[in-house]
Each structure stands twice: as C-alpha cells, then as structure tokens.
C-alpha angles and dihedrals in degrees: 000000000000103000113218115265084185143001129244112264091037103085127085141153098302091063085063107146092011113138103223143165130221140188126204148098133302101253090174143344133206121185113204090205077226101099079274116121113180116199134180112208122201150197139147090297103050155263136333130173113225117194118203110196108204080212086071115030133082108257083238088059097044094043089059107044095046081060086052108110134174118309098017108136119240148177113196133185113207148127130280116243143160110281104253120216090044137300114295099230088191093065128064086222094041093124101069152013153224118251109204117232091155138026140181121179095208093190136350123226128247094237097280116245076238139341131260094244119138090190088065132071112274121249117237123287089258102050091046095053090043093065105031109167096050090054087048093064093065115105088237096059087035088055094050092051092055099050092044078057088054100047092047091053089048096048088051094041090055098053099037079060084056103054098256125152119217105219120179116234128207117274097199108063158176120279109250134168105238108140117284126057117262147221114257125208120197118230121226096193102049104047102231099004122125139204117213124218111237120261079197133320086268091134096041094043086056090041088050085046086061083036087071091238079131090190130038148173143186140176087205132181116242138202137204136165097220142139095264120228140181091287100031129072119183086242118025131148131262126201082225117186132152126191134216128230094008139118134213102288097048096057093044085053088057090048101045087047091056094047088057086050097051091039097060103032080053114044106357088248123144104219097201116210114313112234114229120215132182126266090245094042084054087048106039090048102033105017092227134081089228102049128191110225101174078099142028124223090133120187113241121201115235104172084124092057109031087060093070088049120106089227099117090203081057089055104037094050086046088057095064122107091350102175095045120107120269113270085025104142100232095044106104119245138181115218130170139196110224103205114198110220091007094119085067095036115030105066135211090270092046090057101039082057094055079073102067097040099049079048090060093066091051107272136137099237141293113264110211124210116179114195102209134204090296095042098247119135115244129180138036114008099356096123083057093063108055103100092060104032100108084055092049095047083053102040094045095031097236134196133194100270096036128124128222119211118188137192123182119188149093106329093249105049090038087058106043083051099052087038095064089030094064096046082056090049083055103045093053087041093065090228096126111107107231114225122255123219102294097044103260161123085128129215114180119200131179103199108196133179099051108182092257087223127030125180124259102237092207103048101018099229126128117261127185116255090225114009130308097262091070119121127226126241110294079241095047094050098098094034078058113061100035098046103107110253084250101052086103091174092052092049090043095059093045103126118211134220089234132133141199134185111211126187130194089334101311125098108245093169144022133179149131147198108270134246108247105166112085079219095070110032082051076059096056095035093061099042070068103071096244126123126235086249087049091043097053083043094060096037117004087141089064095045095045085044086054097044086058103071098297115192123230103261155167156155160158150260126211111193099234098203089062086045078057106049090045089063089041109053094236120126082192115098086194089066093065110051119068101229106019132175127246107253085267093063097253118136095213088193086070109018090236121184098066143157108267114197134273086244088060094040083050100051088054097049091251136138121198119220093185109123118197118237119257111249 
C-alpha cells in the first residue's frame, strides 16, 4: 500500500512540485471523456482534487481509475501543481492538485444506501443510524467529533490546572433508588443477584471525597432508563467532579471558571459574570427552574388584585389553601403573562388552544383579555374586570395592542402552567433568538436555593429536588432534622444547598453541597419512606463511609452532549454521539436490543416471560 505522506486537507502552494501520497475516499468523480479522470479525494481532514491524464499513465491505470466511483477506498503517488481551471475558493486546498502517477484501489464499495454529502438533503434519521458509519463520514459529523474531542481536552486541561484527579468509577453497580429507573445486569456468580448500571458516580465521588482524593474529575458514562427525547439518550457522558472542604460558592467559582474557559477555547467568546438568581425568583418571574431569559414575557403574580375582581374562577382558585403560607404549593393564586403586540399576533385559535394546553398540566383553563387600540379590554373576561383595570395596567404594564393570559389555581399547578405556557407564546411570537452556527447568543443563568423536597403529585410522597444526598442550607440544618416527618409546610420550606447552570433555557450543570453527617442524611432517608434497616440495606457503604471522618463536600455534573450540541448549532442530541440509540432505545447498526438464548438466561439464573406475538 502507499502509505500517506500527507492528508487531504494538509497540501498548499508551497508543496508545489512535491511528490506525495495520499489515502482517502472517492467524494466525486468527473470523467472529461478526453483521456482526463478528476477525482476528490477525501478523509477526515479535507478535500484534494487528483488528476489522472490518460498521455501519461499506463491503460491499466486509466482504466481503472475512469471505473472509480464515490466511496471506493485509494492510495495515490503524484506530483503537487497549481490547480488549472482556476483556484476553489471553497477548499483549503483549492489552489492545487494532485497529478497521479500511481493508484491503488485498495477496495471498491458495495452502491451506499447514500452518500456522505452535506451539500445534499439528508436522508432520514433511520436510514442514517442504520448505516452509521457511512453518515459519519460526512464533514458535518467529522466536524462535530472533533469538536466533542476538543471539548473533552479542554475540559481535562482546566481541572488538572486546578489540582483535580481523574478516578475511574465502576461501571457495574449497586442498585439504588435514586430517581430514575435503572438498567439491571444479571450475575452469574452470585445466583439472583444483580449489578446496576450507574445513573452517575454520585455515591463513589462522595466515597473518593472521605477517601481523601480531595478533587476529583470524570468524564463518566451514565445510564438511565428514560423515555429518550430529543435531548436525552439512555447512556450518555457527564463531566462529573466533587470537591473537598469547600461551600457553595467555591464550587460555583470552579465551575463558572471552567465555563469562561470552554467558552473561549471553543468558540472566542467572552462569557461576563453569570448572574445567579434564586430558585423563587426564577419561579415567581419565569414559572421554571431553568428559565430562558433571551426574552421577557415574565409571569407577575395578581392574586391581590384579582381578588377584588368580580371574576368567580379567580375567587374560587383564591379561595384554596387560604391559610397556607405564600408560595406554599397548595395556596391558590392568580398570574398572568402580559404579551406585548399579541392582540395583533396570537389569533383567536391560538388562544382557544392556550386552554387546552394549559389544561394538560393540570390547569382549569387560560382567560384571555386583549387591550385594543383605545385601551380598552376586549374579550373574554374583560367586563369582569372593570372594577380593577387601572390596578392591572399598572401592575402588568400594559399598552394599547397588548395581550393579558391568566392562570388561577394552586400555586403549583398555576406556575408550572404558565411556565410551559410562556416558552409556547414565545414561540408563536417569534421572540425566540435562533441559534447561529455555533449555537449563541448565550445567557448564561446559576439558579440557587432549590426546595431540598418537593411532593410527588402523583403519589403524594416526598422526593428529593436534586437527589437525596443534597444538603440543606448551613442555616436549615437544624430546622431540618428536628421538624416531625408530618410538618408538610416546614419540610416544604427547607431550602437546599443545591446549584444549577442554566443556559438559554436548558440545564448544562447540576450540582450541591453533600450531606456528610449520618444525622442528616437518617433525616432525608426516612422522608423517603425508607426505613433505617432499608436504608442500610441500600447504602450501608455511604453511611458507614460518613460515620469514618467524612469532609464537608460537593459538586457538580455538566452533561457534556448537551456542552456539545450548544457549540455545534444541533438541537439533536443524536447528532453528537458517535453511535446513539432511536428514541426507543434500539441501535439500528446493530440491531441491539436483541434476544439472547435459553442456554445465556440459564447461566445467569434468569427466566424470560416474554412471550412472542402470534403472526
């Protein structure tokens, strides 16, 4: 074989009258019908144009290269020239060519399902994940490899400065309830027992913290057992670390140093300062934990107001859990939206169908009031709303064209609606900036203060915000761990040492300070639900590990895919791991999951009760 001298996006003027060789793919070919073949020939690097000249080349050579076609595999010899016909401004190499003098076709391609071509129309996702490595020779997927690699060396470069050690963690796991379902494997060597895939090295980070490793960092495979979506993947990776003898602050200084740094090895952009805001600011103005703040549309509260209102839903939701505190998730409250320029945009159907999807997150329905040219309200319950209108202009801020959502409910179910209900109004406002190629603008956001329990609407148990190795506030601690298990409004109020970076609206990091008293972490275990013998029984390790001179501690985990689809402009999470799964979880390269045999389910002690569907 000829054996590359260069690659293909390497040569330029100066390697005029060089004899190279070069490997690669067929990209296109274009015979002259003039004893003239050009090929470009591709690899990971670029693109270089061969000419082969029937005058001096052997028939066998020219024979074979006019029967060369896109995606055969060669190695030529030749001589560096300027490019005739003109420079290719669109190439790096675009100035010269190659002129065979040798060729080996060192193998031929089956005809490709389609070909790696960005310039194209894509086939569809199937098809493309089907055939893998075809689609990831295209310069877009190439492009986006290579920036995952960088972000991945930047990320190690920055904590190594900073003093981290990167410490592999098991892979396969105990079982532990800590949220979302997991993936089980089966033991052979222990008959019934089971490893757990890791949802992430929460438990071993902590463990390395009493270890003494004191910093530490990994770019760590996960695994959940989800619905997938279009930011999500059953397995994906975490840039994981935890730090020792620290608070709160001092790990969100490391991580929004480390953002800066990513930010400008990646993409030359300056990130300033990122403002941190509470998590009820955050809920009371935006409705979300992760808010978007590239627009404004905030949410203001009216329950005042809207009291002294003669609209009977406002009263009635008012009238819920009266005596609670405010912000108490079961007291009744009544928000609106004020959209500037939506009595002219958003349309009677729009609005009638911000009923029903307010209504799907548990909501009564979504009043509409429009102000028109006059300023007078019109629509809806605008006659209702006489008595109060001077308070709500002022409240809401309102101009002549603008139009007024409501909500009234419990606070929880009126904020969550309005939440998601802002992110749809701004979407069919057309307010939300599209990314440019490298994924900004960028707002930044550190939400703090999370509730350290919330309640599980379904169920009606208490799980943790975060996880349930989150510490509370330095000043909750006490209030804590002596509140009863049924003081619901106490609990509630609990606030956590727990952190979250939020960008554009997505969640790129989260993280807390740790629980290391046994006391406190027994407190948490058994607002659980679980039992101390259940709870010894899940992670007696940790709790043994905390009882042995644990260090304050705490962290954080940035999921690196989405790190990835921000630089590259995809809102695909598919796009940005080599070998992904459907939404279903399938790997259709190579057709995983699949039936395995009764001779492997015996050998690990397992029976199958699948039963396959009649055809």
């Amino acid at each position: 074989m000829l054996i590359r001298t260069h690659n293909c996006g390497q040569l330029r003027e100066s390697d005029i009258g060089a004899t190279v060789r070069l490997n690669g793919w067929v990209n296109s070919y274009r015979g002259h019908g003039t004893g003239l073949v050009f090929i470009d020939l591709r690899d990971r690097y670029g693109l270089t144009q061969l000419v082969f000249d029937g005058e001096d080349l052997p028939k066998e050579v020219m024979d074979a290269a006019d029967k060369l076609r896109n995606e055969d595999v060669l190695a030529v010899e030749g001589k560096v020239r300027i490019r005739t016909g003109g420079e290719n401004p669109k190439l790096v190499t675009g100035k010269i060519e190659v002129v065979v003098s040798k060729l080996e076709v060192l193998n031929k391609t089956a005809n490709p399902p389609f070909l790696p071509d960005d310039l194209n129309k894509l086939p569809n996702e199937e098809l493309r994940l089907s055939y893998r490595y075809i689609d990831l020779r295209r310069p877009r997927m190439q492009q986006i490899m290579q920036m995952r690699h960088k972000l991945a060396k930047v990320t190690r470069d920055y904590f190594h400065e900073n003093g981290f050690l990167e410490v592999d963690t098991p892979i396969l796991y105990k079982s532990t309830p800590e949220g979302a379902r997991e993936f089980l494997v089966p033991s052979r060597n222990v008959p019934g027992g089971w490893y757990a895939l890791p949802q992430s090295p929460q438990l071993f980070k902590q463990i390395l913290m009493v270890a003494g490793c004191d910093r530490y960092i990994q770019l760590c495979r996960c695994f959940r057992d989800e619905d997938p979506r279009a930011d999500r993947q059953a397995e994906f990776t975490q840039v994981d670390l935890e730090m020792s003898f620290v608070r709160r602050d001092q790990v969100i200084d490391m991580m929004e140093g480390y953002v800066r740094r990513l930010w400008k090895e990646m993409c030359g952009y300056d990130v300033p300062p990122i403002q941190r805001m509470g998590y009820r600011e955050a809920m009371e103005r935006f409705g979300i934990d992760r808010p978007d703040t590239r627009y404004g549309l905030e949410i203001t509260d009216i329950s005042e107001i809207a009291g002294r209102s003669d609209v009977a839903f406002f009263k009635d939701a008012l009238a819920k859990g009266a005596d609670r505190p405010k912000f108490n998730s079961q007291r009744g409250v009544v928000k609106a939206i004020r959209v500037p320029g939506g009595a002219e945009k958003l349309s009677r159907k729009i609005t009638d169908g911000y009923n029903e999807f307010v209504r799907g997150f548990g909501a009564g329905g979504c009043a509409v009031v429009k102000v028109n040219a006059q300023g007078a309200f019109e629509t809806g319950i605008a006659k209702f709303l006489e008595g109060v209108k001077a308070d709500l202009v002022s409240a809401l801020k309102l101009e002549p064209g603008d139009t007024v959502l409501f909500v009234a409910d419990t606070y929880a179910v009126c904020t969550k609606a309005l939440g998601e209900l802002r992110q749809k109004v701004a979407r069919d406002m057309g307010v939300v900036p599209k990314p440019g190629a490298e994924g900004g603008p960028w707002n930044f956001l550190i939400v703090v203060d999370f509730p350290m329990f919330e309640k599980n609407k379904d169920t009606g148990k208490w799980v943790a915000m975060h996880h349930p190795f989150t510490a509370p506030n330095d000043d909750q601690r006490d209030a804590f761990v002596n509140a009863p298990v049924d003081d619901e409004v106490t609990i509630e109020a609990i606030v956590s040492a727990g952190y979250d970076i939020v960008l554009n609206g997505q969640e790129i990091a989260g993280g807390s300070i740790r629980i290391h008293d046994p006391a406190v972490q027994g407190k948490v275990f058994q607002l659980l639900g679980m039992t101390p013998e259940q709870a010894r029984e899940k992670f007696s390790f940790l709790l043994e590990a905390l009882s042995y001179g644990a260090p304050p501690h705490g962290g954080i985990a940035f999921g690196l895919d989405r790190l990835v689809m921000n630089f590259t402009g995809t809102d695909n999470i598919r796009d940005v791991i080599a070998f992904p799964k459907t939404q279903i979880g399938a790997d259709l390269m190579t057709k995983a999951p699949s039936m395995v045999t009764e001779e492997q389910l015996k050998e690990l002690y397992v029976k199958s009760t699948y039963t396959a569907p009649v055809k």
